[in-house]
Short mmCIF file of C-alpha atoms in Angstrom, two decimals:
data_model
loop_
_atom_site.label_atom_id
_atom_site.label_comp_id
_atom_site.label_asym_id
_atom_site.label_seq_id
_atom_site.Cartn_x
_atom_site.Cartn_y
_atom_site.Cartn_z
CA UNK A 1 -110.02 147.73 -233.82
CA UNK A 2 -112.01 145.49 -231.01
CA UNK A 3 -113.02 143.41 -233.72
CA UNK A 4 -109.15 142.97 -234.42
CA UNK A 5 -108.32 142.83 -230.58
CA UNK A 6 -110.92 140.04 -229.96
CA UNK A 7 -109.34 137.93 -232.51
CA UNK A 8 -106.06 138.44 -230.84
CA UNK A 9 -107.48 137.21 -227.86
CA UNK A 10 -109.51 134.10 -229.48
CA UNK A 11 -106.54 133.14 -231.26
CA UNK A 12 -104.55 133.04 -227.57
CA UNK A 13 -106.96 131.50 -225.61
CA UNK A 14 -107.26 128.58 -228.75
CA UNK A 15 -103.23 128.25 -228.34
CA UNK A 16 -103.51 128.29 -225.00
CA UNK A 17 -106.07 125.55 -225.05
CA UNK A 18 -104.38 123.37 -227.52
CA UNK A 19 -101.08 123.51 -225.20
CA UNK A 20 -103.35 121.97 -222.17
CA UNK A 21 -104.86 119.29 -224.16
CA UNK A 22 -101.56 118.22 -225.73
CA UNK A 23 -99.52 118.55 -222.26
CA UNK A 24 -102.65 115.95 -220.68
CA UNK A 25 -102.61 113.65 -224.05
CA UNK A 26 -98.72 113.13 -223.45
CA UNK A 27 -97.84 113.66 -219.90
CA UNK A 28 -97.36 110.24 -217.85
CA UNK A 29 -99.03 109.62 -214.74
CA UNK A 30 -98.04 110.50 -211.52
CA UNK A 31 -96.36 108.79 -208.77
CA UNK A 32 -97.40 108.74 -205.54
CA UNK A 33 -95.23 108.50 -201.94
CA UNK A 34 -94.91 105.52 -199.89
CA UNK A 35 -95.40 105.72 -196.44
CA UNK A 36 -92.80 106.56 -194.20
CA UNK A 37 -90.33 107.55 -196.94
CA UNK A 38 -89.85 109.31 -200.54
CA UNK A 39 -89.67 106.70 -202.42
CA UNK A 40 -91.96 106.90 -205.59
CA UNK A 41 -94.09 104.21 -206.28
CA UNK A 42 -96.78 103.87 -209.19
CA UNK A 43 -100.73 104.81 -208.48
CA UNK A 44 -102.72 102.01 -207.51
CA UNK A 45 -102.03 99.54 -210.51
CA UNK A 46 -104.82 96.94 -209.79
CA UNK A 47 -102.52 94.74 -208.07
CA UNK A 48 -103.72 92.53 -205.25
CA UNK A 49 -102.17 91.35 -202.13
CA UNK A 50 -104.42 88.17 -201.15
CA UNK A 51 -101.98 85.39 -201.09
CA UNK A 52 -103.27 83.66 -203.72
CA UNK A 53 -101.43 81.51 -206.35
CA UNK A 54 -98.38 79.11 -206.59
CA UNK A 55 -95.26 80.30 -204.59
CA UNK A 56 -92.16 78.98 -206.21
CA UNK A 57 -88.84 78.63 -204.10
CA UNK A 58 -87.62 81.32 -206.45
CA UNK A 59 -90.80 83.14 -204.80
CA UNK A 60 -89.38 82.44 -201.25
CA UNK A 61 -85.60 83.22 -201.99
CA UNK A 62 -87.35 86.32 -202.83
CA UNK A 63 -88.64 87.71 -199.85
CA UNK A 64 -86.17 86.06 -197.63
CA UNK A 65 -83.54 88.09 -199.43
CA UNK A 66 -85.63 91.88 -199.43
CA UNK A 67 -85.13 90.59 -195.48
CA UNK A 68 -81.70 89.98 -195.34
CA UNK A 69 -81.43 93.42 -197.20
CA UNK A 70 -83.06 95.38 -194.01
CA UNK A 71 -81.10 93.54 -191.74
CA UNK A 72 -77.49 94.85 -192.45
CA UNK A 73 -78.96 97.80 -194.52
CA UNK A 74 -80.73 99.48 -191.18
CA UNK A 75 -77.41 99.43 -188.98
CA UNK A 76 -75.12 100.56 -191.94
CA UNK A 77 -77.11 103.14 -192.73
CA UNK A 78 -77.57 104.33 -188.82
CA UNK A 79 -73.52 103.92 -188.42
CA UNK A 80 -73.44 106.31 -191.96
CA UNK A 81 -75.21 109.18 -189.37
CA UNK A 82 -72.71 108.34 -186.35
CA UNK A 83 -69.58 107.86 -188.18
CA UNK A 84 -69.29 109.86 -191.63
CA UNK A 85 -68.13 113.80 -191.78
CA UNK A 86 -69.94 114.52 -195.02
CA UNK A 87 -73.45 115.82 -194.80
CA UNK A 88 -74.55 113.72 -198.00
CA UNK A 89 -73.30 110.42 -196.88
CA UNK A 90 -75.07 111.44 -193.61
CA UNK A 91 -78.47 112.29 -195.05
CA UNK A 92 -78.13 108.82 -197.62
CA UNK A 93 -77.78 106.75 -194.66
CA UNK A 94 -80.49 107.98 -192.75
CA UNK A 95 -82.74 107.29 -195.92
CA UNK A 96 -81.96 104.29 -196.34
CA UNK A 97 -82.55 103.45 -193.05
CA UNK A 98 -85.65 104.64 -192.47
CA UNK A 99 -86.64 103.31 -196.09
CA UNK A 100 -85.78 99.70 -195.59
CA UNK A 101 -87.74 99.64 -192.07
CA UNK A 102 -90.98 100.31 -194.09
CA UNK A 103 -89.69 97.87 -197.01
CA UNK A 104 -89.12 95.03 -193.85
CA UNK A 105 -92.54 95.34 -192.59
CA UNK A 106 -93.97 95.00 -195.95
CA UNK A 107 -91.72 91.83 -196.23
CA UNK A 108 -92.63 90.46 -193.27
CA UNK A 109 -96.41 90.71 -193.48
CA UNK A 110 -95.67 88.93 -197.53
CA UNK A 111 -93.83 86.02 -195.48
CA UNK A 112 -96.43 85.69 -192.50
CA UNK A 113 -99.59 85.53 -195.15
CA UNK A 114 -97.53 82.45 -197.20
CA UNK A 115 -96.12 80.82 -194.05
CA UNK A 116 -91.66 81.43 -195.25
CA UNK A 117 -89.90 81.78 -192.16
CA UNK A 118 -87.26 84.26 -192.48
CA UNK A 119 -83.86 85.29 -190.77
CA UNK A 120 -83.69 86.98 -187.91
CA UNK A 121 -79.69 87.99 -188.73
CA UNK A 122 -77.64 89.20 -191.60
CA UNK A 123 -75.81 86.44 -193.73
CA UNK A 124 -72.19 85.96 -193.32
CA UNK A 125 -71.35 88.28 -196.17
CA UNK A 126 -73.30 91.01 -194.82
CA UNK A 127 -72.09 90.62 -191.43
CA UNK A 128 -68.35 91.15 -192.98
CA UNK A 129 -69.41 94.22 -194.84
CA UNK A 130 -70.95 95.82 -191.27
CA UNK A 131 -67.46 94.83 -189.20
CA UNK A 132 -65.80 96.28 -191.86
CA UNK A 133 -68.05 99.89 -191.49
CA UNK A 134 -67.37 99.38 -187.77
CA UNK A 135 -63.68 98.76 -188.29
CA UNK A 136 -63.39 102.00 -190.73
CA UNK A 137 -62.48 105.47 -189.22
CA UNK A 138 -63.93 108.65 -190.67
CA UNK A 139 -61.93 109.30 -193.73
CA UNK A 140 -62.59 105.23 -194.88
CA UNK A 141 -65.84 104.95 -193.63
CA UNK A 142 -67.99 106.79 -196.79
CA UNK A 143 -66.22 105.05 -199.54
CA UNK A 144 -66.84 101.49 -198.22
CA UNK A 145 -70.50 102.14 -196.87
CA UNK A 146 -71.27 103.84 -200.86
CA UNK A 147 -69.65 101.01 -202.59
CA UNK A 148 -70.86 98.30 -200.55
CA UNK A 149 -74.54 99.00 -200.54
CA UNK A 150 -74.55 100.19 -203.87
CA UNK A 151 -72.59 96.88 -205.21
CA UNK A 152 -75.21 95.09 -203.16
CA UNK A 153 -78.09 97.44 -204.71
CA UNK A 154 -76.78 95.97 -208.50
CA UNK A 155 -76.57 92.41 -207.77
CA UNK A 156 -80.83 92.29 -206.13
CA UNK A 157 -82.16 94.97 -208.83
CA UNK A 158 -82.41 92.57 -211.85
CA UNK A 159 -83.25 89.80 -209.35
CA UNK A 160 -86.58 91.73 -208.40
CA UNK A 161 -87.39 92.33 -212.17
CA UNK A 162 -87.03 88.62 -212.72
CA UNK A 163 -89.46 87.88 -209.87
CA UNK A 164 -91.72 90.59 -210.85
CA UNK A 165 -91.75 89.32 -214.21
CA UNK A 166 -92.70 85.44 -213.55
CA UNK A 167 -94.48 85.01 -210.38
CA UNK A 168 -97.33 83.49 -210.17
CA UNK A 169 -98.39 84.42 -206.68
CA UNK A 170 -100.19 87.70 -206.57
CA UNK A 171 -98.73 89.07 -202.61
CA UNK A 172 -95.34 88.05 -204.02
CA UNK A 173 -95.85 90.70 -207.44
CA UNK A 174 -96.64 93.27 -205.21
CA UNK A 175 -94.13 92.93 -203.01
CA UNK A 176 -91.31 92.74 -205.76
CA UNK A 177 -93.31 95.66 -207.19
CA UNK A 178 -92.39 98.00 -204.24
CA UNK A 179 -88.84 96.58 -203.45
CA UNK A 180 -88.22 97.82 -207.31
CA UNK A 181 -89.06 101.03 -206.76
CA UNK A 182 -87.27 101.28 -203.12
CA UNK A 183 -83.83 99.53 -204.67
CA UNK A 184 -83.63 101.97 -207.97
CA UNK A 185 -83.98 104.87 -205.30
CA UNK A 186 -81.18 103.80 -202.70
CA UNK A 187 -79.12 103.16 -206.16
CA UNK A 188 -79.36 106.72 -207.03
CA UNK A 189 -79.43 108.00 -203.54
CA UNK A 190 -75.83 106.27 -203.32
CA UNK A 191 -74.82 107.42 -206.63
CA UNK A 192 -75.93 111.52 -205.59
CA UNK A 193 -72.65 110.83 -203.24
CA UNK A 194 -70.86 111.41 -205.93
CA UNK A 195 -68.07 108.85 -204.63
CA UNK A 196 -68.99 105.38 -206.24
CA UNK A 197 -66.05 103.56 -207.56
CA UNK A 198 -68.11 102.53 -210.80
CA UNK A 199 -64.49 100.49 -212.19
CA UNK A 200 -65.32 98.19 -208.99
CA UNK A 201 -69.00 96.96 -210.01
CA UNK A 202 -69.45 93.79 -212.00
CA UNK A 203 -69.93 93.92 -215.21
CA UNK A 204 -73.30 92.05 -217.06
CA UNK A 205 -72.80 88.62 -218.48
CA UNK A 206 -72.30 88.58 -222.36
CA UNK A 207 -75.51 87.51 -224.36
CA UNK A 208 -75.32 83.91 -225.15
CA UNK A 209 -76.54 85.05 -228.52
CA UNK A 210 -75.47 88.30 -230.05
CA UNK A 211 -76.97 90.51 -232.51
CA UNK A 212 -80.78 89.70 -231.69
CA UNK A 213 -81.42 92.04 -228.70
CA UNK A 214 -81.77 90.97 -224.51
CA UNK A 215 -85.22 90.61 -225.52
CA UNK A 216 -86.94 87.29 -227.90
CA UNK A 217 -89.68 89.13 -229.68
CA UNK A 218 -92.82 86.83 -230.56
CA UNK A 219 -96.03 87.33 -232.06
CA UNK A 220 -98.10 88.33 -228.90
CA UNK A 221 -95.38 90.86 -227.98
CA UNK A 222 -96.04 92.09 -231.14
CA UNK A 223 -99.68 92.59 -231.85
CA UNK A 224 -99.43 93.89 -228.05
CA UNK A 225 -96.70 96.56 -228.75
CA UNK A 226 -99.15 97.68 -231.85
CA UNK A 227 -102.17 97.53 -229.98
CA UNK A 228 -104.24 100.08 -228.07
CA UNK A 229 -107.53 99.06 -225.74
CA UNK A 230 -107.77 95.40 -227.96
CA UNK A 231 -107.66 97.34 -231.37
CA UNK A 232 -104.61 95.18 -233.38
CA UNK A 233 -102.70 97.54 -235.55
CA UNK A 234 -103.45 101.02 -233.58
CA UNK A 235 -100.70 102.56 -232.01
CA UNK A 236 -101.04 104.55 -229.12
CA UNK A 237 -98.31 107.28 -230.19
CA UNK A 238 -100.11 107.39 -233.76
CA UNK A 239 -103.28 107.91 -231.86
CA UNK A 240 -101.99 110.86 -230.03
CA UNK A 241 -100.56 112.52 -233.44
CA UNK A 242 -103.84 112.45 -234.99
CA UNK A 243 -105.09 113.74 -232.14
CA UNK A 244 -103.02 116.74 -232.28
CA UNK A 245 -102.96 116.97 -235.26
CA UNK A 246 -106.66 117.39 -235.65
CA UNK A 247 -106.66 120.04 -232.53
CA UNK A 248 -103.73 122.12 -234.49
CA UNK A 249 -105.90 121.87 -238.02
CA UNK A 250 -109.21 122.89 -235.76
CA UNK A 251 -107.26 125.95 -234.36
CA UNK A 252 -106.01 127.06 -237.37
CA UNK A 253 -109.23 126.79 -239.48
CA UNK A 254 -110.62 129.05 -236.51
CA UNK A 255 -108.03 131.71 -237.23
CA UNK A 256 -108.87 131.34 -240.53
CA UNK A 257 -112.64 132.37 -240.44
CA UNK A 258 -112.06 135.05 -237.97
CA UNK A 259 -109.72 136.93 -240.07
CA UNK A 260 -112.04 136.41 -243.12
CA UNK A 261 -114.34 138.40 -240.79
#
């Protein structure tokens, strides 16, 4: 009988134990919290922030545009706490707010270290979208702030990953590294209103070429995608299988020899 009982109990604590190392094999990293805000960004990735290499005048369209983003995106989200009736709208705005003041003084220390002089007021688009906020009583005011922002939201998003993607200048990466993760949060923030006229948004240009993917594949993409740590041909997900696999078999086996007992 305690013979049978500590079995039992091996054979838990081996299930048990095979559930942590599979959960740690498989689970992603975390995300950490940027300051001033709650918007997720990745652990420390090994990017640096020295200023160093080319900056192209995509580079600089860049961060003068994450400026002119803080510029009409503060006040409209301060007049979404003064002027809306619905406690989401309310609580969006003041997130957005507060987000895009940390975002602009990441911006601005980007454009002081490379010497791009930025704006000190919203562009003539922006300024129409904030008169017509001011202009818009309480029962017009959420639906133009939601759409607005998150119409402006769209049109930047794939502009960071294009940045993100090609610079060559290392403060610029980072900086487009952060914006990505503060835009894809005000997106959703704006969509949790739950008002977003979706039929309004642009739609994405068609593929010049169809059939073949948004994405040319070439060899190095290739012997990347079936790499793992330099080894060509070793895929990480096949890696993990094994792995488990071999954990399962040893737990098993285990069973096995105890019962034989």
């Amino acid at each position: 009988m305690i013979a049978a009982r500590s079995s039992r109990r091996l054979q838990r604590w081996l299930v048990g134990i095979t559930a942590i190392a599979l959960t740690f094999m498989l689970a992603p990293a975390g995300a950490a919290k940027a300051a001033g805000g709650d918007v997720p960004i990745p652990p420390n990735t090994g990017l640096t922030d020295k200023g160093t290499g080319t900056v192209t005048a995509a580079d600089k369209d860049f961060v003068i545009r994450v400026r002119l983003a803080g510029l009409w995106e503060v006040p409209a989200g301060n007049m979404a706490q003064e002027k809306s009736d619905d406690p989401r709208v309310v609580t969006i705005g003041k997130s957005i707010a507060a987000q895009h003041v940390v975002l602009d003084k990441m911006d601005r220390d980007v454009a002081k270290k490379l010497g791009i002089e930025l704006p000190n007021q919203p562009n003539s688009d922006q300024q129409y979208w904030l008169g017509e906020m001011r202009a818009a009583n309480s029962a017009t005011f959420d639906q133009i702030f939601v759409d607005r922002l998150r119409a402006a939201h769209g049109k930047i998003f794939p502009a960071i990953a294009t940045i993100r993607a090609s610079t060559r200048n290392d403060s610029v990466r980072k900086l487009a590294q952060e914006a990505n993760q503060f835009v894809l949060t005000h997106i959703t923030l704006l969509e949790s209103s739950g008002i977003v006229d979706y039929g309004a948004l642009p739609t994405a240009p068609a593929p010049a070429v169809t059939g073949k993917g948004p994405v040319p594949v070439d060899g190095q993409m290739l012997a990347a995608a079936s790499s793992n740590g330099g080894v060509p041909g070793v895929s990480t997900t096949v890696i993990l299988l094994v792995l488990a696999a071999a954990l399962v078999a040893g737990v098993i086996t285990t069973m096995r020899i105890f019962r034989a007992r």
